[in-house]
Amino acid sequence: MTTPRHRHRRTDSRRMVAVVGGFAAAAIAVTLAIPAQAAGSTLQAAAKETGRYFGTAIAASRLNDGTYSGIANREFNMITAENEMKMDATEPNQNQFNYSSGDQIVNWARNNGKQVRGHALAWHSQQPGWMQNMSGTSLRNAMLNHVTQVATHYKGKIYAWDVVNEAFADGSSGARRDSNLQRTGNDWIEAAFRAARAADPGAKLCYNDYNTDNWSHAKTQGVYNMVRDFKSRGVPIDCVGFQAHFNSGNPVPSNYDTTLRNFANLGVDVQITELDIEGSGSSQAQQYQGVVQACLSVARCTGITVWGVRDSDSWRASGTPLLFDGSGNKKQAYTSVLNQLNSGGTPVPGETTGNPTQNPTGNPTSNPTTPPPTGGGSCTASYSEGQKWNDRFNGNVTIRANGNISSWTATVQLQNPQLISAVWGAQASWPAQRTMVVTGGALGSGQSTSFGFTVNHGGNWTWPSISCSAS
Ligand code: G2I
């Protein structure tokens, strides 16, 4: 069993990990006690504490504005070129590439110790004039050449590429968007991904889109089905970007964490890539907090990027959608994001975990390439803090299979005088008043599942100890 740790009401939550390995019901347990650290005082520092990045879009033309670059340098550790690496910017004439503005941003980022998200290799929009009227094989080849050339130019300098941007239609069809690229054949997206992988094998390759935040929307499902298909056929895709441009007509959905988790369960990272939320004050702050909370609840949500620095830098400045006002002052939304980051999250890397406040409505399909579990592996139980109140706190446990397992049993041991008042996502039994046993079925190697519970702590904030055994 793990040793309980006495560290609570902290803002930088860490988890303890119990490992029971090898054989059925073997009682080998290891505790990883991660030392407490100070809460982050900037977005990047706070996000880093959870293993995530916090980024912004940068416009090359603004970099010599000291207020702008000062905030960008202080707060963010992942940089996206807002426009400078798009098709029209990088290949203004066919086979004549111009990397000057893109390089300016990449160099600024690297000189300041930041990583870069590449945006975007193939898109129906922002095509250079010469490409807009092309079709058929010549367009397909021009697109693939563009992907190859640009990804090769930036090879080794890009954390993740938005390989294909916005290829699905809005509305209820769940289908691909009509475009000149789509008309070259439905396989244009996977062709772009294969070309990008060949050019820069070190970059994560993402599909990026908007209006894919709500799990119940047809567009979300359309993208989900494509990613599932890609994973099943070995098309090289590593991540899905959720642009997250919100406003009153398109608010942050309450099932956002479900969406992120279900995509992550396909075996891809998920990233929030262009976040902005129109509005002001506490309403805007709360929505920002919700987005951050959703990402933090999913281990494979590896980072968040806001689409600009100050409100005045935004593509929709009148909606004041960013974290800094036009003078560069921190807004209420900034504080809510920072505080939420500092409240901790499911650490990265790892697998997905449950959010105790919402039961997922979707039912992610298991990756068809995963062989059916036959047993014999071990399991790892990871604890992460959930919400806290004066009289109670929530805890989350993620069970991860190391090797195939046919069943698992987790034991949650409470401390006196704690009592569990609610359990979700699992079947529990109570061999003793403060001992809860939770069982689950087969998991393939690397797969995970999670459950949560509420502890009425009676003044004792000590985390419960968790162990896991598998057969
Ligand atoms: O529309 C918001 C974003 C949606 N997802 C994809 C992103 O790439 C997109 O970003 C926006 C930029 O924020 C705008 O700055 O994409 C627009 C279209 O590429 C950008 O607008 C362009 C204008 O269309 C150009 O006329 C202008 O020269 O910005 C350029 C630079 O200011």
Coordinates of C-alpha atoms in Angstrom, one line a residue, residues 33-469:
A33 CA 6.4 11.2 -3.6
I34 CA 6.9 14.2 -5.8
P35 CA 8.2 17.2 -3.9
A36 CA 5.9 20.2 -3.5
Q37 CA 6.8 23.2 -5.6
A38 CA 5.7 26.8 -5.5
A39 CA 2.7 27.8 -7.5
G40 CA 3.5 29.3 -10.9
S41 CA 3.4 33.0 -11.1
T42 CA 3.1 33.1 -14.9
L43 CA 0.9 31.1 -17.3
Q44 CA 3.9 29.2 -18.7
A45 CA 5.2 28.4 -15.2
A46 CA 1.9 27.3 -13.9
A47 CA 1.1 25.1 -16.9
K48 CA 4.6 23.6 -16.7
E49 CA 3.9 22.4 -13.2
T50 CA 1.2 20.2 -14.7
G51 CA 3.5 19.1 -17.6
R52 CA 1.7 21.2 -20.1
Y53 CA 2.6 24.3 -22.2
F54 CA 0.8 27.6 -22.4
G55 CA 1.1 29.3 -25.7
T56 CA 0.1 32.3 -27.8
A57 CA -0.2 33.3 -31.4
I58 CA 2.4 35.8 -32.4
A59 CA 2.3 38.3 -35.3
A60 CA 5.8 39.1 -36.6
S61 CA 4.8 42.7 -37.3
R62 CA 4.2 43.3 -33.6
L63 CA 7.4 41.8 -32.2
N64 CA 9.1 45.2 -32.0
D65 CA 6.4 46.4 -29.7
G66 CA 8.1 46.1 -26.3
T67 CA 4.9 45.7 -24.3
Y68 CA 3.7 42.9 -26.7
S69 CA 6.9 41.0 -26.8
G70 CA 7.5 41.5 -23.1
I71 CA 4.2 39.9 -22.2
A72 CA 4.7 37.2 -24.7
N73 CA 8.1 36.3 -23.5
R74 CA 7.1 36.4 -19.8
E75 CA 3.9 34.4 -20.0
F76 CA 4.1 31.9 -22.8
N77 CA 6.3 29.0 -23.8
M78 CA 4.7 27.8 -27.0
I79 CA 4.4 30.1 -30.0
T80 CA 2.2 29.8 -33.1
A81 CA 2.7 32.1 -36.1
E82 CA -0.7 33.7 -36.5
N83 CA -0.4 34.1 -40.3
E84 CA 3.3 33.8 -41.3
M85 CA 3.5 30.1 -41.9
K86 CA 0.3 29.8 -43.9
M87 CA 0.2 28.7 -47.5
D88 CA -0.2 32.2 -49.0
A89 CA 2.7 33.5 -46.8
T90 CA 5.2 30.7 -47.5
E91 CA 4.6 30.0 -51.2
P92 CA 3.3 33.2 -52.7
N93 CA 4.4 32.0 -56.2
Q94 CA 4.4 28.3 -57.1
N95 CA 7.7 26.8 -56.0
Q96 CA 9.0 30.1 -54.7
F97 CA 9.1 29.9 -51.0
N98 CA 9.3 32.8 -48.6
Y99 CA 10.1 32.0 -45.0
S100 CA 11.2 35.5 -43.9
S101 CA 8.3 36.3 -41.5
G102 CA 7.9 32.7 -40.4
D103 CA 11.6 32.5 -39.6
Q104 CA 11.4 35.7 -37.7
I105 CA 8.8 34.2 -35.4
V106 CA 10.6 30.8 -35.1
N107 CA 13.9 32.5 -34.3
W108 CA 12.3 34.8 -31.7
A109 CA 10.7 31.8 -30.1
R110 CA 13.8 29.6 -30.1
N111 CA 16.1 32.5 -28.9
N112 CA 13.8 32.9 -26.0
G113 CA 13.6 29.2 -25.1
K114 CA 10.2 28.5 -26.5
Q115 CA 8.7 25.8 -28.6
V116 CA 6.8 26.4 -31.8
R117 CA 3.5 25.0 -33.1
G118 CA 3.4 25.1 -36.9
H119 CA 0.3 26.5 -38.5
A120 CA -0.8 25.4 -41.1
L121 CA 0.5 23.2 -43.9
A122 CA -2.7 22.5 -45.9
W123 CA -6.0 24.5 -45.7
H124 CA -8.8 25.4 -48.1
S125 CA -8.4 29.0 -47.0
Q126 CA -5.4 31.4 -47.3
Q127 CA -4.2 29.7 -50.4
P128 CA -2.0 31.7 -52.6
G129 CA -3.7 33.0 -55.7
W130 CA -2.0 30.6 -58.0
M131 CA -3.3 27.6 -56.0
Q132 CA -6.9 28.8 -55.6
N133 CA -7.9 28.0 -59.1
M134 CA -6.0 24.7 -59.4
S135 CA -7.7 21.3 -59.3
G136 CA -7.1 17.6 -59.8
T137 CA -3.7 16.0 -59.9
S138 CA -1.8 19.3 -60.4
L139 CA -3.4 20.7 -57.2
R140 CA -2.8 17.5 -55.3
N141 CA 0.9 17.5 -56.3
A142 CA 1.2 21.2 -55.5
M143 CA -0.3 20.7 -52.1
L144 CA 2.0 17.8 -51.3
N145 CA 5.0 19.7 -52.5
H146 CA 4.0 22.6 -50.3
V147 CA 3.7 20.3 -47.3
T148 CA 7.0 18.7 -48.0
Q149 CA 8.9 21.9 -48.6
V150 CA 7.6 23.8 -45.7
A151 CA 7.9 20.9 -43.2
T152 CA 11.5 20.3 -44.5
H153 CA 12.4 23.9 -44.1
Y154 CA 11.3 23.9 -40.4
K155 CA 12.4 20.3 -39.7
G156 CA 13.5 19.8 -36.1
K157 CA 12.1 23.2 -35.0
I158 CA 8.4 22.3 -34.7
Y159 CA 6.8 20.7 -31.7
A160 CA 3.6 20.1 -33.6
W161 CA 2.3 20.9 -37.1
D162 CA -1.3 21.7 -37.9
V163 CA -1.0 19.5 -41.0
V164 CA -4.5 20.0 -42.2
N165 CA -6.8 22.8 -41.0
E166 CA -10.6 23.1 -41.0
A167 CA -11.4 20.3 -43.5
F168 CA -14.9 19.5 -42.1
A169 CA -18.1 21.3 -42.8
D170 CA -20.2 23.1 -40.3
G171 CA -23.7 22.1 -39.6
S172 CA -25.4 18.7 -39.2
S173 CA -23.7 16.7 -42.0
G174 CA -20.6 15.6 -40.2
A175 CA -19.0 15.5 -43.7
R176 CA -15.9 17.0 -45.2
R177 CA -16.1 20.6 -46.3
D178 CA -16.2 21.1 -50.1
S179 CA -13.0 22.7 -51.3
N180 CA -10.6 22.4 -54.2
L181 CA -8.4 20.2 -52.0
Q182 CA -11.4 17.9 -51.1
R183 CA -12.3 17.6 -54.8
T184 CA -8.8 16.0 -55.4
G185 CA -10.1 13.0 -53.6
N186 CA -11.1 12.1 -50.0
D187 CA -7.6 10.8 -49.3
W188 CA -6.0 14.2 -49.6
I189 CA -5.8 14.6 -45.8
E190 CA -4.0 11.3 -45.2
A191 CA -1.7 12.1 -48.1
A192 CA -0.8 15.4 -46.5
F193 CA -0.1 13.7 -43.2
R194 CA 2.2 11.1 -44.8
A195 CA 4.1 13.8 -46.6
A196 CA 4.5 15.8 -43.4
R197 CA 5.8 12.7 -41.5
A198 CA 8.3 11.9 -44.2
A199 CA 9.6 15.5 -44.2
D200 CA 9.8 16.0 -40.4
P201 CA 9.5 12.7 -38.5
G202 CA 10.2 14.5 -35.2
A203 CA 7.1 16.8 -35.3
K204 CA 3.8 15.8 -33.9
L205 CA 1.2 15.9 -36.6
C206 CA -2.2 17.4 -35.8
Y207 CA -5.5 17.8 -37.4
N208 CA -6.9 21.2 -36.4
D209 CA -10.5 22.5 -36.6
Y210 CA -13.1 24.8 -35.0
N211 CA -16.7 24.0 -33.8
T212 CA -15.5 20.6 -32.7
D213 CA -15.7 21.4 -29.0
N214 CA -19.2 20.0 -28.3
W215 CA -19.2 16.2 -28.2
S216 CA -22.8 16.0 -29.5
H217 CA -22.1 18.1 -32.6
A218 CA -22.0 16.3 -36.0
K219 CA -18.8 18.1 -36.9
T220 CA -17.1 16.8 -33.8
Q221 CA -18.3 13.3 -34.6
G222 CA -17.1 13.6 -38.2
V223 CA -13.6 14.5 -37.1
Y224 CA -13.6 11.9 -34.4
N225 CA -14.5 9.2 -37.0
M226 CA -11.7 10.3 -39.3
V227 CA -9.1 10.2 -36.5
R228 CA -10.4 6.8 -35.4
D229 CA -10.1 5.6 -39.0
F230 CA -6.6 7.1 -39.4
K231 CA -5.4 5.4 -36.2
S232 CA -6.9 2.0 -37.3
R233 CA -5.1 2.2 -40.6
G234 CA -1.8 3.6 -39.4
V235 CA -2.1 7.0 -41.0
P236 CA 0.5 9.1 -39.1
I237 CA -1.6 11.4 -36.9
D238 CA -0.4 12.3 -33.4
C239 CA -2.7 15.0 -32.2
V240 CA -6.0 16.9 -32.7
G241 CA -6.2 20.6 -32.2
F242 CA -9.3 22.3 -30.9
Q243 CA -9.3 25.9 -32.0
A244 CA -11.8 27.0 -29.3
H245 CA -13.0 30.4 -30.6
F246 CA -15.9 31.0 -28.3
N247 CA -18.5 33.7 -27.9
S248 CA -22.1 34.0 -26.7
G249 CA -23.5 32.2 -29.7
N250 CA -20.9 29.5 -29.4
P251 CA -20.2 29.2 -25.7
V252 CA -17.8 26.7 -24.0
P253 CA -19.8 23.5 -24.0
S254 CA -20.4 21.8 -20.6
N255 CA -19.2 18.5 -22.2
Y256 CA -15.8 19.9 -23.3
D257 CA -13.9 17.5 -21.1
T258 CA -15.8 14.6 -22.6
T259 CA -14.8 15.7 -26.1
L260 CA -11.2 16.0 -25.2
R261 CA -11.1 12.7 -23.3
N262 CA -12.9 10.8 -26.1
F263 CA -10.4 12.0 -28.7
A264 CA -7.5 11.3 -26.4
N265 CA -8.8 7.8 -25.9
L266 CA -8.2 7.2 -29.6
G267 CA -4.5 7.4 -28.9
V268 CA -3.8 11.0 -29.8
D269 CA -2.7 14.1 -27.9
V270 CA -5.2 16.8 -27.8
Q271 CA -4.4 20.5 -27.7
I272 CA -6.4 23.7 -27.4
T273 CA -4.8 25.7 -30.2
E274 CA -6.5 29.1 -30.8
L275 CA -8.4 29.9 -27.6
D276 CA -10.3 33.1 -27.3
I277 CA -13.6 33.9 -25.6
E278 CA -15.5 37.1 -26.4
G279 CA -16.8 38.9 -23.4
S280 CA -15.6 40.5 -20.2
G281 CA -15.4 40.3 -16.5
S282 CA -16.4 37.3 -14.4
S283 CA -18.5 35.7 -17.2
Q284 CA -15.5 35.6 -19.5
A285 CA -13.2 34.6 -16.6
Q286 CA -15.4 31.6 -15.8
Q287 CA -15.5 30.4 -19.3
Y288 CA -11.7 30.5 -19.5
Q289 CA -11.5 28.6 -16.3
G290 CA -13.8 26.0 -17.7
V291 CA -11.6 25.4 -20.7
V292 CA -8.5 25.2 -18.6
Q293 CA -10.2 22.8 -16.2
A294 CA -11.3 20.6 -19.1
C295 CA -7.8 20.4 -20.5
L296 CA -6.3 19.7 -17.0
S297 CA -8.7 16.8 -16.5
V298 CA -7.3 14.9 -19.5
A299 CA -3.8 13.7 -19.3
R300 CA -3.2 13.8 -23.0
C301 CA -4.4 17.4 -23.3
T302 CA -0.8 18.6 -23.6
G303 CA -1.3 22.4 -23.8
I304 CA -3.3 25.5 -24.4
T305 CA -2.6 28.3 -26.8
V306 CA -4.5 31.6 -26.8
W307 CA -5.0 33.3 -30.1
G308 CA -3.1 36.5 -29.4
V309 CA -1.6 38.5 -26.5
R310 CA -3.7 41.6 -25.9
D311 CA -7.3 42.2 -26.8
S312 CA -6.1 44.8 -29.3
D313 CA -4.0 42.2 -31.0
S314 CA -6.9 39.9 -31.6
W315 CA -8.4 39.0 -35.0
R316 CA -11.7 40.0 -33.3
A317 CA -10.5 42.8 -31.1
S318 CA -13.9 44.3 -30.5
G319 CA -14.9 41.2 -28.7
T320 CA -12.1 41.7 -26.1
P321 CA -11.5 37.9 -26.2
L322 CA -8.0 37.6 -24.7
L323 CA -6.2 37.6 -21.3
F324 CA -4.6 41.0 -21.4
D325 CA -6.3 44.3 -22.2
G326 CA -5.2 46.7 -24.8
S327 CA -2.7 48.3 -22.4
G328 CA -1.2 44.9 -21.5
N329 CA -2.9 44.7 -18.1
K330 CA -3.9 41.3 -16.8
K331 CA -7.6 40.8 -17.0
Q332 CA -9.9 38.9 -14.7
A333 CA -9.7 36.1 -17.2
Y334 CA -6.0 36.0 -16.8
T335 CA -6.3 35.5 -13.1
S336 CA -8.9 32.7 -13.4
V337 CA -6.7 30.9 -15.9
L338 CA -3.6 31.2 -13.7
N339 CA -5.5 30.1 -10.6
Q340 CA -7.0 27.1 -12.4
L341 CA -3.6 26.1 -13.7
N342 CA -2.2 26.3 -10.2
S343 CA -4.9 24.1 -8.9
G344 CA -3.2 21.3 -10.7
G345 CA -4.4 18.6 -13.1
T346 CA -3.8 15.2 -14.3
P347 CA -0.1 15.1 -15.1
V348 CA 1.2 14.7 -18.6
P349 CA 2.4 12.3 -19.9
G350 CA 0.0 9.7 -19.1
E351 CA -3.4 8.5 -20.0
T352 CA -6.8 10.0 -19.7
T353 CA -8.6 10.4 -16.5
G354 CA -12.2 11.0 -15.4
N355 CA -13.6 14.3 -14.4
P356 CA -15.6 13.7 -11.2
T357 CA -18.1 16.5 -11.9
Q358 CA -19.3 15.1 -15.2
N359 CA -20.0 11.6 -16.4
P360 CA -18.9 11.3 -20.0
T361 CA -21.8 11.1 -22.3
G362 CA -19.9 9.6 -25.2
N363 CA -18.6 6.1 -25.5
P364 CA -15.2 6.2 -27.1
T365 CA -14.6 3.2 -29.2
S366 CA -11.4 1.3 -28.4
N367 CA -8.7 1.5 -30.9
P368 CA -9.3 -1.4 -33.3
T369 CA -5.6 -2.0 -33.5
T370 CA -5.4 -2.9 -29.8
P371 CA -5.3 -6.7 -29.4
P372 CA -7.9 -8.2 -27.1
P373 CA -6.6 -8.4 -23.6
T374 CA -5.6 -11.8 -22.5
G375 CA -4.3 -11.1 -19.0
G376 CA -1.0 -11.4 -17.3
G377 CA -0.1 -7.7 -17.1
S378 CA 0.0 -5.3 -14.2
C379 CA -1.8 -2.1 -13.3
T380 CA -0.9 1.4 -12.0
A381 CA -3.3 3.4 -9.9
S382 CA -2.7 7.2 -10.1
Y383 CA -4.5 9.6 -7.7
S384 CA -5.2 13.2 -8.5
E385 CA -7.0 15.8 -6.5
G386 CA -10.4 17.0 -7.6
Q387 CA -12.5 19.9 -6.3
K388 CA -12.3 20.8 -2.6
W389 CA -14.8 22.3 -0.3
N390 CA -14.8 23.1 3.5
D391 CA -16.2 19.7 4.5
R392 CA -15.2 17.4 1.6
F393 CA -13.0 16.8 -1.4
N394 CA -13.1 14.9 -4.6
G395 CA -10.5 12.4 -5.7
N396 CA -9.8 10.8 -9.1
V397 CA -8.1 7.5 -9.7
T398 CA -6.9 6.4 -13.1
I399 CA -6.1 2.7 -13.6
R400 CA -3.6 2.1 -16.3
A401 CA -2.8 -1.4 -17.7
N402 CA 0.9 -2.2 -18.2
G403 CA 0.5 -5.2 -20.5
N404 CA -2.9 -6.8 -21.1
I405 CA -5.0 -7.5 -18.1
S406 CA -8.3 -9.3 -17.8
S407 CA -9.4 -7.6 -14.6
W408 CA -8.2 -5.1 -12.0
T409 CA -8.9 -4.4 -8.3
A410 CA -8.2 -1.1 -6.7
T411 CA -8.2 -0.6 -2.9
V412 CA -8.9 2.9 -1.6
Q413 CA -7.9 3.3 2.1
L414 CA -9.3 6.3 3.9
Q415 CA -7.9 7.9 7.0
N416 CA -9.9 8.4 10.2
P417 CA -12.4 10.1 10.4
Q418 CA -12.9 10.3 6.6
L419 CA -15.9 8.7 5.0
I420 CA -16.8 8.4 1.3
S421 CA -20.1 9.9 0.4
A422 CA -20.2 9.3 -3.3
V423 CA -18.5 7.1 -6.0
W424 CA -18.8 7.4 -9.7
G425 CA -17.5 5.5 -12.7
A426 CA -17.0 2.3 -10.8
Q427 CA -18.5 -0.6 -8.9
A428 CA -17.5 -0.4 -5.2
S429 CA -17.7 -2.7 -2.2
W430 CA -16.8 -2.0 1.5
P431 CA -14.9 -4.7 3.3
A432 CA -14.4 -2.2 6.1
Q433 CA -15.8 1.2 6.9
R434 CA -12.8 3.1 5.6
T435 CA -11.7 0.6 2.9
M436 CA -13.3 0.7 -0.5
V437 CA -12.6 -1.9 -3.1
V438 CA -13.3 -1.1 -6.7
T439 CA -13.1 -3.7 -9.5
G440 CA -13.1 -3.4 -13.3
G441 CA -12.7 -5.6 -16.3
A442 CA -10.3 -6.1 -19.1
L443 CA -7.9 -3.4 -20.3
G444 CA -5.4 -3.7 -23.2
S445 CA -1.8 -2.7 -22.6
G446 CA -1.6 1.1 -22.2
Q447 CA -5.3 1.5 -21.8
S448 CA -6.7 3.3 -18.8
T449 CA -10.0 3.8 -17.1
S450 CA -10.9 6.0 -14.2
F451 CA -13.3 6.5 -11.3
G452 CA -13.9 9.2 -8.8
F453 CA -15.3 9.7 -5.3
T454 CA -16.1 12.3 -2.7
V455 CA -14.5 12.1 0.7
N456 CA -16.2 13.8 3.7
H457 CA -12.9 14.6 5.4
G458 CA -14.0 15.5 8.9
G459 CA -11.0 17.8 9.2
N460 CA -8.4 15.3 7.9
W461 CA -7.2 16.4 4.4
T462 CA -4.8 13.5 4.0
W463 CA -5.2 11.8 0.6
P464 CA -6.4 8.3 0.6
S465 CA -3.9 5.6 -0.3
I466 CA -4.6 3.6 -3.4
S467 CA -3.2 0.3 -4.6
C468 CA -4.0 -1.7 -7.7
S469 CA -3.7 -5.4 -8.5

